[in-house]
CSV table of C-alpha atoms in Angstrom, one decimal:
chain,number,residue,atom,x,y,z
O,1,MET,CA,-0.1,0.0,-0.3
O,2,VAL,CA,1.4,3.2,-0.9
O,3,LEU,CA,0.9,6.2,2.0
O,4,LYS,CA,-0.3,9.5,0.9
O,5,ARG,CA,2.4,12.2,2.4
O,6,VAL,CA,1.0,14.4,5.2
O,7,GLY,CA,2.9,17.5,6.1
O,8,ILE,CA,2.3,19.8,9.1
O,9,VAL,CA,1.7,23.3,7.6
O,10,GLY,CA,1.3,25.4,10.5
O,11,ILE,CA,2.5,24.7,14.1
O,12,GLY,CA,1.4,27.4,16.9
O,13,TYR,CA,2.0,27.7,21.0
O,14,GLU,CA,1.3,29.5,24.0
O,15,GLY,CA,3.2,29.6,27.7
O,16,PHE,CA,6.3,27.6,27.9
O,17,ARG,CA,6.7,29.7,31.6
O,18,PRO,CA,6.3,27.5,34.8
O,19,SER,CA,2.9,28.6,35.2
O,20,LEU,CA,0.6,31.0,33.4
O,21,PRO,CA,-2.6,32.5,36.2
O,22,ASP,CA,-3.6,35.0,34.5
O,23,ILE,CA,-5.3,32.8,31.4
O,24,SER,CA,-7.1,30.1,31.6
O,25,THR,CA,-7.1,26.4,30.6
O,26,ARG,CA,-9.1,27.5,27.5
O,27,GLU,CA,-7.9,31.0,26.6
O,28,MET,CA,-4.8,29.2,26.2
O,29,MET,CA,-5.8,26.6,23.9
O,30,PHE,CA,-7.0,29.5,22.0
O,31,MET,CA,-4.5,31.9,22.0
O,32,ALA,CA,-1.9,28.6,20.5
O,33,ALA,CA,-4.9,27.7,17.9
O,34,SER,CA,-5.3,31.1,16.5
O,35,ARG,CA,-1.6,30.7,15.8
O,36,ALA,CA,-0.9,28.1,13.9
O,37,TYR,CA,-4.3,28.5,12.1
O,38,GLU,CA,-2.9,32.0,10.9
O,39,MET,CA,-0.3,30.2,10.1
O,40,ALA,CA,-1.7,27.1,7.9
O,41,SER,CA,-4.1,30.2,6.4
O,42,VAL,CA,-7.0,27.8,7.8
O,43,ASP,CA,-10.3,28.5,8.8
O,44,PRO,CA,-10.7,25.5,11.5
O,45,ARG,CA,-14.6,26.1,11.3
O,46,LYS,CA,-14.5,25.6,7.3
O,47,ASP,CA,-11.3,24.0,6.7
O,48,VAL,CA,-10.8,21.6,9.5
O,49,ASP,CA,-12.2,18.4,9.2
O,50,THR,CA,-11.3,16.6,12.5
O,51,PHE,CA,-9.6,17.7,15.7
O,52,ILE,CA,-7.5,15.4,17.9
O,53,CYS,CA,-6.4,16.9,21.3
O,54,CYS,CA,-4.6,15.3,23.7
O,55,THR,CA,-5.7,15.3,27.4
O,56,GLU,CA,-5.9,12.9,30.7
O,57,ASP,CA,-8.8,13.8,33.3
O,58,PHE,CA,-6.6,13.8,36.4
O,59,TRP,CA,-4.2,16.9,35.1
O,60,GLU,CA,-7.1,19.1,34.4
O,61,GLY,CA,-9.2,18.4,37.7
O,62,TRP,CA,-11.9,17.9,35.5
O,63,SER,CA,-13.6,14.6,34.2
O,64,ILE,CA,-15.1,14.3,30.8
O,65,THR,CA,-12.7,17.3,29.7
O,66,ASP,CA,-13.0,16.3,26.2
O,67,GLU,CA,-16.3,17.6,26.3
O,68,MET,CA,-14.9,20.8,27.0
O,69,VAL,CA,-12.6,21.1,24.8
O,70,PRO,CA,-14.2,21.8,21.1
O,71,ASP,CA,-15.1,25.3,21.3
O,72,GLN,CA,-11.5,26.9,22.3
O,73,ILE,CA,-10.5,25.1,18.9
O,74,GLY,CA,-12.9,25.6,16.4
O,75,ALA,CA,-14.5,22.6,16.9
O,76,ALA,CA,-17.7,23.2,18.0
O,77,GLN,CA,-20.2,20.7,16.4
O,78,ARG,CA,-17.3,19.2,14.8
O,79,PRO,CA,-15.7,15.2,15.0
O,80,LEU,CA,-13.2,16.0,17.8
O,81,CYS,CA,-11.7,13.5,19.8
O,82,THR,CA,-9.3,13.1,22.9
O,83,VAL,CA,-6.1,10.5,23.0
O,84,THR,CA,-5.3,10.3,26.5
O,85,SER,CA,-1.4,9.7,25.3
O,86,ASP,CA,1.7,11.8,25.0
O,87,SER,CA,0.9,14.2,21.5
O,88,ILE,CA,2.8,11.7,19.2
O,89,ASN,CA,-0.2,9.7,19.5
O,90,GLY,CA,-1.9,12.4,18.7
O,91,ILE,CA,0.0,13.0,15.7
O,92,ALA,CA,-0.2,9.6,15.1
O,93,ASN,CA,-3.7,9.7,15.0
O,94,ALA,CA,-4.1,12.5,12.6
O,95,PHE,CA,-1.7,11.1,10.6
O,96,MET,CA,-4.4,7.7,10.1
O,97,HIS,CA,-7.1,10.1,9.9
O,98,ILE,CA,-5.3,11.1,6.7
O,99,GLN,CA,-4.2,7.9,5.6
O,100,SER,CA,-8.2,6.3,5.5
O,101,GLY,CA,-9.2,9.3,3.5
O,102,LEU,CA,-11.3,10.3,6.2
O,103,SER,CA,-9.8,14.1,6.3
O,104,ASP,CA,-7.6,16.3,4.2
O,105,VAL,CA,-7.0,18.3,7.4
O,106,VAL,CA,-7.0,17.5,10.7
O,107,VAL,CA,-6.0,19.4,14.1
O,108,VAL,CA,-3.6,18.1,17.0
O,109,GLU,CA,-3.8,19.7,20.0
O,110,ALA,CA,-1.6,19.3,23.6
O,111,HIS,CA,-1.5,21.4,26.9
O,112,SER,CA,-0.1,21.4,30.5
O,113,LYS,CA,-2.1,23.7,33.0
O,114,VAL,CA,0.0,21.9,35.3
O,115,ALA,CA,0.4,24.4,37.7
O,116,ASP,CA,-3.1,24.3,38.4
O,117,VAL,CA,-2.4,21.5,40.4
O,118,VAL,CA,-2.0,21.6,43.6
O,119,THR,CA,-1.3,18.2,44.5
O,120,LYS,CA,0.8,17.2,41.8
O,121,GLU,CA,2.2,14.4,43.6
O,122,ASP,CA,-1.4,12.8,44.3
O,123,VAL,CA,-2.1,12.8,40.5
O,124,GLU,CA,1.8,10.9,40.0
O,125,ASN,CA,1.0,8.5,42.4
O,126,LEU,CA,-2.0,7.5,40.6
O,127,GLY,CA,-1.1,6.5,37.9
O,128,LEU,CA,1.2,3.7,40.1
O,129,GLU,CA,-0.6,0.0,40.0
O,130,PRO,CA,-2.5,-0.1,43.1
O,131,LEU,CA,-2.3,-3.5,44.3
O,132,TYR,CA,1.7,-4.6,43.8
O,133,LEU,CA,2.7,-0.6,44.1
O,134,ARG,CA,1.1,1.1,45.9
O,135,THR,CA,0.2,-1.6,48.8
O,136,ALA,CA,4.1,-1.7,49.2
O,137,GLY,CA,4.5,2.6,50.0
O,138,VAL,CA,6.0,2.7,46.4
O,139,ASP,CA,5.5,6.7,44.9
O,140,VAL,CA,6.6,7.7,41.9
O,141,ASP,CA,10.1,9.4,43.1
O,142,MET,CA,11.1,6.3,44.5
O,143,LEU,CA,10.0,4.2,41.1
O,144,ALA,CA,11.8,6.5,39.3
O,145,ALA,CA,15.1,6.5,41.3
O,146,LEU,CA,15.0,2.6,41.7
O,147,GLU,CA,14.4,2.7,37.8
O,148,MET,CA,17.5,5.3,37.4
O,149,ASP,CA,19.9,2.9,39.7
O,150,TYR,CA,19.0,-0.2,38.1
O,151,PHE,CA,19.6,1.7,34.7
O,152,MET,CA,22.7,3.3,35.3
O,153,ARG,CA,24.2,0.1,36.8
O,154,ALA,CA,22.9,-2.1,33.5
O,155,ALA,CA,23.9,0.1,31.3
O,156,SER,CA,27.2,1.5,32.9
O,157,VAL,CA,25.8,5.2,32.9
O,158,SER,CA,27.7,7.4,35.3
O,159,ARG,CA,26.6,10.0,37.2
O,160,ALA,CA,29.2,12.3,35.8
O,161,ASN,CA,27.2,10.9,32.3
O,162,LEU,CA,24.0,12.6,33.3
O,163,ASP,CA,25.8,16.2,34.6
O,164,GLU,CA,26.8,17.0,31.3
O,165,LEU,CA,23.5,16.4,29.8
O,166,ILE,CA,21.8,18.1,32.2
O,167,VAL,CA,24.8,20.5,32.0
O,168,LEU,CA,24.2,21.0,28.4
O,169,GLU,CA,20.3,21.5,28.1
O,170,LYS,CA,20.1,23.7,30.9
O,171,ARG,CA,22.9,25.9,28.5
O,172,ASN,CA,20.7,25.2,25.4
O,173,GLY,CA,18.4,26.4,27.6
O,174,LEU,CA,19.2,29.4,27.8
O,175,LYS,CA,19.2,30.6,24.0
O,176,ASN,CA,15.9,29.3,23.7
O,177,GLN,CA,13.0,31.9,24.0
O,178,ARG,CA,10.4,29.0,24.9
O,179,ALA,CA,12.9,27.4,28.0
O,180,SER,CA,12.1,29.0,31.4
O,181,TYR,CA,14.4,26.3,32.8
O,182,GLY,CA,17.2,27.4,31.1
O,183,MET,CA,20.4,28.2,33.4
O,184,VAL,CA,24.3,28.3,33.3
O,185,LEU,CA,24.7,25.2,36.0
O,186,SER,CA,27.8,23.2,37.5
O,187,ARG,CA,28.3,20.2,38.4
O,188,GLU,CA,29.0,21.1,41.3
O,189,ASP,CA,25.5,22.9,41.4
O,190,ILE,CA,23.8,19.1,40.8
O,191,ASP,CA,26.1,17.5,43.5
O,192,SER,CA,25.2,19.1,45.6
O,193,SER,CA,21.2,19.6,45.1
O,194,GLU,CA,18.6,18.3,46.8
O,195,SER,CA,18.2,14.7,46.7
O,196,LEU,CA,14.6,13.8,46.6
O,197,VAL,CA,15.4,10.0,46.6
O,198,GLU,CA,18.7,8.7,46.1
O,199,PRO,CA,20.3,8.5,43.1
O,200,LEU,CA,17.4,10.9,42.0
O,201,LYS,CA,18.5,14.4,42.5
O,202,LYS,CA,16.4,17.4,42.0
O,203,TYR,CA,18.0,18.5,38.2
O,204,ASP,CA,17.9,14.9,37.2
O,205,ARG,CA,13.9,15.6,36.8
O,206,ALA,CA,12.5,18.3,34.4
O,207,GLU,CA,10.2,21.4,36.4
O,208,TYR,CA,6.8,21.4,35.0
O,209,ALA,CA,5.9,23.6,32.6
O,210,GLU,CA,2.8,25.6,31.4
O,211,GLY,CA,1.4,26.2,27.2
O,212,SER,CA,-0.2,24.9,24.7
O,213,VAL,CA,1.0,23.7,21.5
O,214,VAL,CA,-1.8,22.9,18.0
O,215,ALA,CA,-0.3,21.4,14.8
O,216,VAL,CA,-2.1,21.7,11.8
O,217,ILE,CA,-1.7,18.5,9.8
O,218,ALA,CA,-2.6,17.4,6.1
O,219,SER,CA,-2.5,16.1,3.0
O,220,GLU,CA,0.2,16.5,0.1
O,221,ASP,CA,-2.6,16.9,-1.9
O,222,TRP,CA,-4.1,19.9,-0.1
O,223,ILE,CA,-1.1,21.4,0.7
O,224,LYS,CA,-0.1,21.5,-2.6
O,225,LYS,CA,-3.5,22.7,-3.6
O,226,ARG,CA,-3.5,25.7,-1.0
O,227,LYS,CA,0.4,26.1,-2.0
O,228,LEU,CA,1.7,26.1,1.0
O,229,ASP,CA,4.9,25.5,2.6
O,230,ALA,CA,4.8,21.8,5.1
O,231,ILE,CA,7.3,20.2,7.3
O,232,TYR,CA,6.4,16.3,6.1
O,233,ILE,CA,5.8,13.3,8.5
O,234,GLU,CA,7.9,10.8,6.8
O,235,GLY,CA,7.8,8.2,9.3
O,236,VAL,CA,5.1,7.7,13.3
O,237,GLY,CA,5.5,5.2,15.0
O,238,TRP,CA,4.2,4.0,19.2
O,239,SER,CA,4.4,1.1,20.8
O,240,SER,CA,3.2,0.3,24.7
O,241,THR,CA,5.8,-2.4,26.1
O,242,LEU,CA,6.6,-4.3,29.8
O,243,PRO,CA,7.9,-1.6,32.5
O,244,TRP,CA,11.3,-2.5,33.4
O,245,TYR,CA,9.3,-3.9,36.9
O,246,ASP,CA,7.0,-5.9,35.1
O,247,GLY,CA,10.1,-7.8,33.6
O,248,GLY,CA,10.1,-5.2,30.6
O,249,MET,CA,13.6,-4.1,29.3
O,250,VAL,CA,15.7,-1.5,31.5
O,251,GLU,CA,18.9,-1.2,29.6
O,252,LYS,CA,17.4,0.7,27.0
O,253,ALA,CA,13.9,1.5,26.1
O,254,GLU,CA,11.5,-1.0,24.3
O,255,TYR,CA,9.2,1.0,23.3
O,256,VAL,CA,11.2,3.7,21.4
O,257,GLU,CA,13.3,1.0,19.7
O,258,ARG,CA,9.9,-0.4,18.5
O,259,ALA,CA,8.4,2.7,17.4
O,260,PHE,CA,11.8,3.8,16.1
O,261,LYS,CA,11.1,0.2,13.7
O,262,MET,CA,7.5,1.4,12.9
O,263,ALA,CA,8.7,4.8,12.0
O,264,ARG,CA,11.2,3.4,9.4
O,265,LYS,CA,8.3,1.1,8.4
O,266,VAL,CA,6.2,4.0,7.8
O,267,ALA,CA,8.9,6.0,6.0
O,268,GLY,CA,10.1,2.6,4.0
O,269,LYS,CA,13.5,4.0,4.8
O,270,SER,CA,16.6,2.2,6.9
O,271,TYR,CA,17.5,5.1,9.2
O,272,THR,CA,19.6,5.1,11.7
O,273,ALA,CA,20.1,7.5,15.0
O,274,LYS,CA,22.9,9.0,12.6
O,275,SER,CA,21.0,10.0,9.6
O,276,PHE,CA,19.4,13.5,11.1
O,277,ASP,CA,20.4,16.9,11.1
O,278,ARG,CA,18.4,17.2,14.6
O,279,VAL,CA,17.3,15.0,17.2
O,280,GLU,CA,14.3,16.2,19.9
O,281,VAL,CA,14.4,12.8,22.4
O,282,ASP,CA,12.5,12.8,26.0
O,283,ASP,CA,14.4,14.1,28.7
O,284,THR,CA,11.8,14.3,31.5
O,285,TYR,CA,14.5,12.8,33.6
O,286,SER,CA,18.1,13.0,32.8
O,287,TYR,CA,18.5,9.2,32.9
O,288,LYS,CA,15.4,8.4,30.4
O,289,ALA,CA,17.2,10.9,27.9
O,290,PHE,CA,19.9,7.6,27.6
O,291,GLN,CA,17.6,4.9,28.0
O,292,HIS,CA,16.0,6.5,25.2
O,293,LEU,CA,19.2,7.8,23.3
O,294,PHE,CA,20.4,3.6,23.4
O,295,ALA,CA,16.8,2.4,22.1
O,296,LEU,CA,17.6,3.8,18.7
O,297,GLY,CA,20.3,1.9,18.5
O,298,LEU,CA,23.2,4.3,19.6
O,299,SER,CA,26.4,2.8,21.5
O,300,LYS,CA,26.9,4.3,24.4
O,301,GLU,CA,30.1,5.9,23.3
O,302,ASP,CA,28.0,8.0,20.4
O,303,VAL,CA,25.5,9.0,23.0
O,304,VAL,CA,28.2,10.1,25.3
O,305,GLU,CA,29.6,11.8,22.0
O,306,GLY,CA,26.7,13.5,21.1
O,307,VAL,CA,25.9,15.1,24.7
O,308,LYS,CA,29.8,16.8,24.6
O,309,SER,CA,29.2,18.0,21.2
O,310,GLY,CA,25.4,19.0,21.4
O,311,GLN,CA,23.5,17.1,19.1
O,312,PHE,CA,20.6,16.3,20.9
O,313,ASN,CA,17.9,18.5,21.9
O,314,LYS,CA,19.1,21.6,20.7
O,315,GLY,CA,16.9,24.1,22.2
O,316,GLY,CA,17.3,22.4,25.8
O,317,GLY,CA,15.0,19.9,25.4
O,318,SER,CA,12.1,19.2,29.1
O,319,MET,CA,15.4,19.8,31.1
O,320,GLY,CA,15.1,23.9,29.1
O,321,ALA,CA,12.0,24.5,28.5
O,322,GLY,CA,10.0,22.1,31.5
O,323,ASN,CA,8.0,19.0,31.5
O,324,MET,CA,4.4,19.8,29.8
O,325,ILE,CA,3.1,16.5,30.1
O,326,GLU,CA,1.0,15.0,27.2
O,327,ALA,CA,2.2,18.3,25.7
O,328,ASN,CA,5.8,17.2,25.8
O,329,GLY,CA,5.8,15.6,22.5
O,330,LEU,CA,3.9,18.2,20.4
O,331,TYR,CA,7.1,20.8,22.3
O,332,ARG,CA,9.9,18.7,20.7
O,333,VAL,CA,7.7,18.6,17.2
O,334,LEU,CA,7.4,22.6,17.9
O,335,GLU,CA,11.0,22.6,17.8
O,336,ALA,CA,12.1,20.4,15.2
O,337,TYR,CA,10.0,22.3,12.9
O,338,THR,CA,11.1,25.5,13.9
O,339,SER,CA,15.1,24.0,13.0
O,340,LEU,CA,13.7,22.4,10.1
O,341,GLU,CA,12.0,25.4,8.8
O,342,ASN,CA,15.2,27.2,8.9
O,343,GLU,CA,17.8,25.0,7.8
O,344,GLY,CA,16.1,22.2,6.7
O,345,GLY,CA,17.2,18.3,6.8
O,346,GLN,CA,15.6,15.4,8.7
O,347,ALA,CA,14.6,15.3,12.3
O,348,LEU,CA,13.8,12.8,14.2
O,349,VAL,CA,11.7,13.1,17.8
O,350,VAL,CA,10.8,10.5,20.2
O,351,SER,CA,9.0,10.8,22.8
O,352,TRP,CA,7.4,8.9,26.3
O,353,ARG,CA,4.2,9.2,28.2
O,354,GLY,CA,6.1,9.7,31.6
O,355,GLN,CA,6.5,7.8,34.8
O,356,PRO,CA,5.2,4.9,35.0
O,357,THR,CA,4.2,3.9,31.9
O,358,ALA,CA,6.3,1.8,29.0
O,359,THR,CA,5.3,3.8,26.0
O,360,GLY,CA,6.3,5.9,23.7
O,361,GLY,CA,6.2,7.7,20.2
O,362,VAL,CA,8.9,8.4,17.3
O,363,LEU,CA,8.2,10.7,14.8
O,364,ILE,CA,10.6,11.4,11.4
O,365,LEU,CA,10.0,15.0,10.2
O,366,SER,CA,11.5,16.2,6.2
O,367,GLY,CA,12.3,19.7,6.1
B,1,MET,CA,-6.9,36.5,16.7
B,2,PRO,CA,-5.0,37.3,19.6
B,3,ILE,CA,-7.1,38.1,23.1
B,4,ASN,CA,-6.4,41.7,23.6
B,5,GLU,CA,-7.6,41.9,27.6
B,6,ARG,CA,-4.6,40.2,29.6
B,7,ILE,CA,-4.5,40.5,33.4
B,8,CYS,CA,-0.7,42.6,34.2
B,9,ASP,CA,-2.1,43.4,37.8
B,10,VAL,CA,-1.9,39.8,39.5
B,11,THR,CA,-3.8,40.9,42.5
B,12,ARG,CA,-6.9,40.9,39.9
B,13,ILE,CA,-6.2,37.2,38.9
B,14,ARG,CA,-8.7,35.1,40.5
B,15,ASN,CA,-8.3,31.2,41.0
B,16,TRP,CA,-10.9,29.1,42.7
B,17,GLN,CA,-10.0,25.6,44.8
B,18,ASP,CA,-11.5,22.6,44.8
B,19,SER,CA,-10.4,19.2,45.5
B,20,ILE,CA,-12.0,15.7,44.0
B,21,PRO,CA,-12.6,13.1,47.2
B,22,LEU,CA,-12.2,10.1,45.2
B,23,HIS,CA,-12.7,6.1,46.8
B,24,TYR,CA,-11.5,3.0,45.4
B,25,LEU,CA,-12.0,-0.7,45.3
B,26,TYR,CA,-8.9,-2.8,43.3
B,27,THR,CA,-10.5,-6.0,43.0
B,28,THR,CA,-7.4,-8.3,42.9
B,29,GLY,CA,-8.4,-10.8,41.0
B,30,ILE,CA,-8.1,-14.5,40.1
B,31,ALA,CA,-4.2,-14.0,40.0
B,32,GLY,CA,-4.4,-11.6,43.5
B,33,GLU,CA,-6.2,-13.8,44.8
B,34,ARG,CA,-3.6,-16.0,45.2
B,35,PHE,CA,-0.5,-14.4,45.1
B,36,PHE,CA,-2.0,-12.0,48.3
B,37,LYS,CA,-3.3,-15.9,50.1
B,38,GLY,CA,0.6,-16.6,49.5
B,39,ILE,CA,1.6,-13.8,51.3
B,40,MET,CA,-0.2,-14.8,53.8
B,41,GLN,CA,0.8,-18.2,54.7
B,42,GLY,CA,4.5,-16.9,53.8
B,43,LYS,CA,4.9,-17.9,50.5
B,44,ILE,CA,6.0,-15.8,47.3
B,45,LEU,CA,4.4,-16.8,44.3
B,46,ALA,CA,4.7,-16.5,40.5
B,47,SER,CA,2.3,-17.7,37.7
B,48,ARG,CA,4.0,-19.9,34.8
B,49,CYS,CA,2.8,-20.0,31.4
B,50,LYS,CA,3.1,-24.2,30.4
B,51,ARG,CA,3.4,-23.1,26.7
B,52,CYS,CA,6.6,-20.4,26.3
B,53,LYS,CA,8.1,-21.7,30.6
B,54,GLU,CA,7.7,-18.2,31.6
B,55,SER,CA,7.0,-17.5,34.6
B,56,PHE,CA,5.9,-13.7,36.2
B,57,ILE,CA,5.5,-11.9,39.5
B,58,PRO,CA,3.1,-9.8,39.5
B,59,PRO,CA,1.5,-13.0,38.5
B,60,ARG,CA,-1.3,-13.4,35.8
B,61,ILE,CA,-4.2,-15.4,34.2
B,62,TYR,CA,-2.5,-15.0,30.7
B,63,CYS,CA,0.8,-14.9,29.5
B,64,VAL,CA,1.9,-11.5,28.0
B,65,ASN,CA,4.0,-13.7,25.3
B,66,CYS,CA,1.7,-15.7,23.7
B,67,TYR,CA,-1.3,-14.4,25.1
B,68,SER,CA,-2.1,-18.6,26.7
B,69,LYS,CA,-4.5,-18.8,29.7
B,70,ILE,CA,-2.5,-19.2,32.9
B,71,GLU,CA,-3.9,-21.8,35.4
B,72,GLU,CA,-0.1,-23.0,37.3
B,73,PHE,CA,0.8,-21.2,40.2
B,74,VAL,CA,4.4,-22.0,41.4
B,75,GLU,CA,5.9,-20.6,44.6
B,76,VAL,CA,9.7,-18.9,44.0
B,77,GLY,CA,13.0,-20.2,45.9
B,78,GLY,CA,13.5,-18.7,49.6
B,79,ARG,CA,15.4,-16.0,48.4
B,80,GLY,CA,15.9,-13.0,45.8
B,81,ARG,CA,18.4,-10.6,44.6
B,82,VAL,CA,18.7,-6.9,44.2
B,83,VAL,CA,18.8,-5.5,41.9
B,84,ALA,CA,18.2,-1.9,42.1
B,85,VAL,CA,18.1,0.2,45.9
B,86,ALA,CA,17.0,4.0,46.2
B,87,GLU,CA,16.4,5.3,49.5
B,88,ARG,CA,14.5,8.5,50.6
B,89,ARG,CA,16.3,10.5,53.7
B,90,LYS,CA,13.8,12.5,55.6
B,91,GLY,CA,15.7,14.2,58.9
B,92,ARG,CA,17.8,11.2,60.1
B,93,LYS,CA,15.1,8.4,59.2
B,94,ARG,CA,16.4,6.6,56.1
B,95,ILE,CA,13.8,4.8,53.9
B,96,ARG,CA,15.5,2.1,51.1
B,97,TYR,CA,13.9,0.3,48.9
B,98,ALA,CA,14.1,-2.2,46.4
B,99,PHE,CA,13.8,-4.5,43.4
B,100,VAL,CA,13.8,-7.6,44.1
B,101,ARG,CA,14.1,-10.3,41.3
B,102,PHE,CA,14.2,-13.9,41.6
B,103,GLU,CA,15.9,-17.0,39.8
B,104,GLY,CA,14.1,-17.8,36.5
B,105,ILE,CA,11.4,-15.1,37.4
B,106,LYS,CA,10.2,-11.9,34.7
B,107,GLY,CA,9.4,-9.5,37.1
B,108,GLY,CA,9.7,-9.2,40.5
B,109,ILE,CA,9.0,-7.1,43.7
B,110,ILE,CA,9.3,-3.5,44.8
B,111,HIS,CA,9.8,-3.2,48.9
B,112,SER,CA,11.7,-1.9,51.5
B,113,ILE,CA,14.7,-3.4,52.4
B,114,ASP,CA,16.8,-3.5,56.0
B,115,ASP,CA,19.6,-1.1,56.5
B,116,ASP,CA,22.5,-2.8,55.2
B,117,VAL,CA,21.0,-4.6,52.2
B,118,LYS,CA,23.2,-3.4,49.2
B,119,VAL,CA,22.9,-4.1,45.4
B,120,GLY,CA,23.8,-7.7,44.3
B,121,ASP,CA,23.0,-9.0,47.6
B,122,TYR,CA,20.7,-12.2,47.9
B,123,VAL,CA,17.7,-11.1,50.3
B,124,LYS,CA,14.5,-12.9,52.2
B,125,PRO,CA,11.1,-11.2,52.7
B,126,VAL,CA,10.2,-11.2,56.8
B,127,PHE,CA,6.3,-11.5,57.3
B,128,LEU,CA,4.4,-9.7,59.9
B,129,PRO,CA,3.2,-12.7,62.5
B,130,ARG,CA,1.0,-14.6,61.2
B,131,GLU,CA,-2.2,-13.3,63.1
B,132,LYS,CA,-1.4,-9.8,61.5
B,133,ARG,CA,-1.4,-10.7,58.3
B,134,LYS,CA,-4.5,-9.1,56.2
B,135,GLY,CA,-3.3,-10.3,52.8
B,136,ASP,CA,-1.4,-7.6,50.8
B,137,LEU,CA,2.5,-6.6,50.4
B,138,SER,CA,2.8,-5.0,53.7
B,139,ASP,CA,2.5,-8.4,55.1
B,140,ILE,CA,6.7,-8.5,53.9
B,141,THR,CA,7.8,-6.1,56.9
B,142,PHE,CA,11.1,-5.7,55.2
B,143,PHE,CA,13.7,-7.7,52.9
B,144,VAL,CA,16.7,-8.7,54.3
B,145,LYS,CA,19.9,-10.2,53.7
B,146,THR,CA,20.2,-14.3,54.1
C-alpha cells in the first residue's frame, strides 16, 4: 500500500512558562490554536475535517474534559476525539485520519496547565499500579530512583554522564525563548542539589511548565492545492511495552526501539539515529534521555559524544523548557519544525508518556 | 486572533480551589487472590505459562508473550536478589527500597529493605506474625540479607 504524504502546515503555541496565572486552560488553547490557524491560513470552522486533543482528566481536575475542548479550538459541532496519551500518539492518529481518507486536514492540540494542580504528586502517584506498588508504599520518585539505579548499573552510565547532559541542556535552554528553565549550572550545583530519592536528584527531573501547542496537519494534495509550505511526516510509530518492574527491559527503552522500527517501516527507509540533522528526545528525567537514545541503536560512546557535542535537544529539551505532560511530544515537534523550517534537513522526535509508563512514540520529519 | 485583554495586575487574578474526593476498591482478581493468599502463608508465588515456560511476578492469568491462559502458580525459591536500591532521607530517618528479582522469574517485587542491604545481595522477606497478616504486600515488613 502506498501511503499518502502528510505534512505539518502550521504550528502555534502559547505559554512555555512555569505558570500562566492570568489565562485559563481554554484561553491558552485558543491562543495557541489561533496562531497555528494564522500560520496555516486555515479557517477551523470550514477547512478542518477532524480535531484531536491530547489530554488526561486527572491533570485537568475535571472528568470528561474532552467535552469541554471543542469550542476554544474552533471545533464546536465538529468531529473531535481525545487521545489520552503523549501528543505524538495524537499526531499518529491524525496521520491515520488522513491515510484512511477520512480527513484532508486534522488539528492536534496538547497542553499543560499543571501549575493549577495543587497536589501534583497525588496525580502522579495515582498512575501507579495499586496492588503491587501502592500497597508497598512506592511513590513516583521512589520508582524513578529505582529505575535510574537499575539502568545506570545495567547500561554502565555514570553520574558524570548524566550531569554532562543536564549542564548542557540547561545551557542550551538559555538560547531558547521557550525554555523557562535555561541556566548556567555546574556539576557542583547538581552534586549539592536536593536529593529527591537517592540516586535521583532535583536536577535529574525536569520541572513542570505550562503551555499549549497546536499543529495543523494535512495531506500533500491539500497542501499543494493551497500552495503552502510544509514540514513532512515521513514516518510515525508508537508502542507500549512491559515496564521494567514487570519484566521489561531497563538498559534501553524497548517502546522507543519498537516505535522507531515502526516509523522506519512507514517511511520505507532504513534510517539510523545518525541519519538525522536534529534529534529531539524525551529527557523528562536525565537517565531516561540515555535510555531512549540507546533504544535508537546508539552505543554508549555515540551518546556520550553526542551529548558533549550538543547533538541532542539543541533547544534545551525538557530540562530547559520544562515537563509539559501530554504536550511534551508536540513541544519536541515544535523545536524540530522550527529547525527544519530554517535549516532544512531531517529530524527525529522521540517522546515518552512519562512515569510509570513504558509507552512512547517516534516521528520522522523532513524539511 | 490575539486576546487584547491580559491581566497585568496580579492582584486581579482570580482562581477557585476545589478537590476531587475519590475512593476506590481495587479487586485483586484470580491471580492476585492466589498471590496474596500465598503472602498470608509466608510464600511468594509466580504465575507460570505452560506454553512458553515463563513465570511472572506480579502474577497474571494470561501470558504476556503468547497470550495463553495461565492456571499454574509456582512458589519462588526462598531468596531473591537485589538489583536496584533507592533511599529517601527524612531527617535522620532512612527509607530504603529495592527491586528484588527471583531466579527464573520475569518481573519482581519492589519493597522496603533493611539498612545494610546492597545491590547484589541475596535477600528474603520478613513477614508479619501470621495473626497480623491481611493479605497484601504490607504483610512483608521488609527484605533482609539471607
